[in-house]
Amino acid sequence: MTEPVYTLYDVRDYPIVRFVGEATEGYATRWCAEMDRLLADGGRFVLIYPPRRQEEAHADRVARGQWLKHNKTALAERCLAVIAIEPDAARRAEMEAMYPNLVKAFGTPQAVRATAAEAERLARHLLAGGGLSDGV
């Protein structure tokens, strides 16, 4: 039996891709493989992440960071944005303050929205050719 292509991401609404997995210790290997597959598929997409439920293990954060640095150019070409969902306004502000450094390091635009509906609306806006800063 073959392993499913995606277990961490829901791609049923591609090019909107939703993270549905858990950041349990050791998940980074699967995360990297699924990101490789998203890049190999060749299309442009938007990633949506739910509110963080748990802290990521250090080894997983390092592995993902290495993958992101190694694949910075390819990811920037294909991924229009990474949109996080964060209901807490103070936490959203903290995240927004971090985004310029993350964009510089990894090349992919980042955004945060309060609800899944707002995140999806922004994703559809970006896929239609809009930008992060034009009012959505």
Short mmCIF file of C-alpha atoms in Angstrom, two decimals:
data_model
loop_
_atom_site.label_atom_id
_atom_site.label_comp_id
_atom_site.label_asym_id
_atom_site.label_seq_id
_atom_site.Cartn_x
_atom_site.Cartn_y
_atom_site.Cartn_z
CA MET A 1 0.00 0.00 0.00
CA THR A 2 1.35 3.43 -0.85
CA GLU A 3 1.51 6.28 1.63
CA PRO A 4 -0.90 9.19 0.99
CA VAL A 5 0.71 12.12 -0.79
CA TYR A 6 -0.69 14.65 1.68
CA THR A 7 -1.43 14.04 5.33
CA LEU A 8 -0.53 17.44 6.79
CA TYR A 9 -2.17 19.54 4.11
CA ASP A 10 -5.69 19.61 2.74
CA VAL A 11 -5.34 20.21 -1.01
CA ARG A 12 -8.97 19.58 -1.99
CA ASP A 13 -9.45 23.31 -2.63
CA TYR A 14 -6.11 23.74 -4.44
CA PRO A 15 -4.63 26.31 -5.05
CA ILE A 16 -5.78 27.13 -1.53
CA VAL A 17 -3.84 24.72 0.67
CA ARG A 18 -4.75 24.35 4.34
CA PHE A 19 -2.52 22.92 7.04
CA VAL A 20 -4.64 20.34 8.85
CA GLY A 21 -1.91 18.31 10.51
CA GLU A 22 -0.44 18.51 13.97
CA ALA A 23 3.02 19.83 14.71
CA THR A 24 3.86 16.78 16.78
CA GLU A 25 7.49 15.97 17.42
CA GLY A 26 9.08 14.53 14.31
CA TYR A 27 6.55 15.90 11.82
CA ALA A 28 9.10 18.02 9.94
CA THR A 29 10.21 15.14 7.71
CA ARG A 30 6.66 14.73 6.44
CA TRP A 31 6.21 18.52 6.22
CA CYS A 32 9.30 18.81 4.00
CA ALA A 33 8.14 15.96 1.76
CA GLU A 34 4.70 17.50 1.33
CA MET A 35 6.18 20.92 0.60
CA ASP A 36 8.47 19.31 -2.00
CA ARG A 37 5.37 17.83 -3.61
CA LEU A 38 3.55 21.19 -3.61
CA LEU A 39 6.52 22.78 -5.36
CA ALA A 40 6.84 19.89 -7.83
CA ASP A 41 3.20 20.27 -8.85
CA GLY A 42 4.25 23.55 -10.44
CA GLY A 43 1.22 25.73 -9.79
CA ARG A 44 0.90 28.84 -7.68
CA PHE A 45 -0.82 28.40 -4.34
CA VAL A 46 -1.56 30.00 -0.98
CA LEU A 47 -0.96 28.28 2.36
CA ILE A 48 -3.38 28.81 5.24
CA TYR A 49 -2.40 27.80 8.76
CA PRO A 50 -4.87 27.47 11.66
CA PRO A 51 -4.17 29.01 15.05
CA ARG A 52 -1.16 27.36 16.65
CA ARG A 53 -2.26 24.62 19.02
CA GLN A 54 1.13 23.62 20.36
CA GLU A 55 4.75 24.70 20.30
CA GLU A 56 6.88 23.12 17.64
CA ALA A 57 9.79 20.93 18.76
CA HIS A 58 13.20 22.54 18.30
CA ALA A 59 14.46 19.85 15.90
CA ASP A 60 11.36 20.25 13.73
CA ARG A 61 11.73 24.04 13.66
CA VAL A 62 15.39 23.66 12.61
CA ALA A 63 14.55 21.12 9.89
CA ARG A 64 11.76 23.28 8.48
CA GLY A 65 13.97 26.36 8.62
CA GLN A 66 16.67 24.57 6.64
CA TRP A 67 14.12 23.44 4.07
CA LEU A 68 12.73 26.98 3.79
CA LYS A 69 16.19 28.49 3.27
CA HIS A 70 17.18 25.83 0.74
CA ASN A 71 13.92 26.26 -1.21
CA LYS A 72 13.51 30.03 -0.76
CA THR A 73 13.53 30.91 -4.46
CA ALA A 74 11.26 28.09 -5.61
CA LEU A 75 8.81 28.72 -2.78
CA ALA A 76 8.70 32.46 -3.50
CA GLU A 77 7.90 31.69 -7.15
CA ARG A 78 5.00 29.36 -6.32
CA CYS A 79 3.59 30.36 -2.93
CA LEU A 80 1.78 33.68 -3.12
CA ALA A 81 1.53 33.92 0.67
CA VAL A 82 1.44 32.09 3.95
CA ILE A 83 -1.66 33.20 5.86
CA ALA A 84 -2.00 32.40 9.53
CA ILE A 85 -5.28 32.46 11.40
CA GLU A 86 -5.02 34.02 14.85
CA PRO A 87 -8.17 35.12 16.71
CA ASP A 88 -6.28 37.01 19.43
CA ALA A 89 -5.63 40.64 18.39
CA ALA A 90 -2.52 41.03 20.54
CA ARG A 91 -1.00 37.85 19.14
CA ARG A 92 -1.85 38.99 15.58
CA ALA A 93 0.04 42.24 16.21
CA GLU A 94 3.06 40.29 17.50
CA MET A 95 3.00 38.09 14.42
CA GLU A 96 2.71 41.03 12.04
CA ALA A 97 5.75 42.62 13.70
CA MET A 98 7.78 39.46 12.96
CA TYR A 99 6.76 39.14 9.31
CA PRO A 100 9.28 41.53 7.71
CA ASN A 101 12.15 39.42 9.05
CA LEU A 102 10.45 36.18 8.02
CA VAL A 103 9.85 37.48 4.50
CA LYS A 104 13.49 38.53 4.26
CA ALA A 105 14.68 35.14 5.50
CA PHE A 106 12.32 32.89 3.55
CA GLY A 107 11.09 35.03 0.63
CA THR A 108 7.38 34.30 0.95
CA PRO A 109 4.87 37.00 1.87
CA GLN A 110 3.20 36.45 5.23
CA ALA A 111 -0.15 37.63 6.56
CA VAL A 112 -2.38 36.97 9.55
CA ARG A 113 -6.16 37.16 9.78
CA ALA A 114 -8.57 36.74 12.67
CA THR A 115 -10.80 34.10 11.10
CA ALA A 116 -10.71 31.30 8.55
CA ALA A 117 -13.19 33.22 6.41
CA GLU A 118 -10.92 36.28 6.35
CA ALA A 119 -7.90 34.10 5.51
CA GLU A 120 -9.76 32.43 2.66
CA ARG A 121 -11.00 35.79 1.34
CA LEU A 122 -7.40 37.05 1.26
CA ALA A 123 -6.19 33.84 -0.40
CA ARG A 124 -8.78 34.17 -3.18
CA HIS A 125 -7.89 37.85 -3.58
CA LEU A 126 -4.20 36.98 -4.00
CA LEU A 127 -4.94 34.18 -6.45
CA ALA A 128 -7.01 36.64 -8.50
CA GLY A 129 -3.98 38.92 -8.81
CA GLY A 130 -4.48 41.20 -5.81
CA GLY A 131 -1.86 42.13 -3.27
CA LEU A 132 -1.49 41.88 0.48
CA SER A 133 -1.58 45.63 0.90
CA ASP A 134 -4.56 46.61 -1.23
CA GLY A 135 -7.31 46.59 1.33
CA VAL A 136 -8.41 43.00 1.79
#
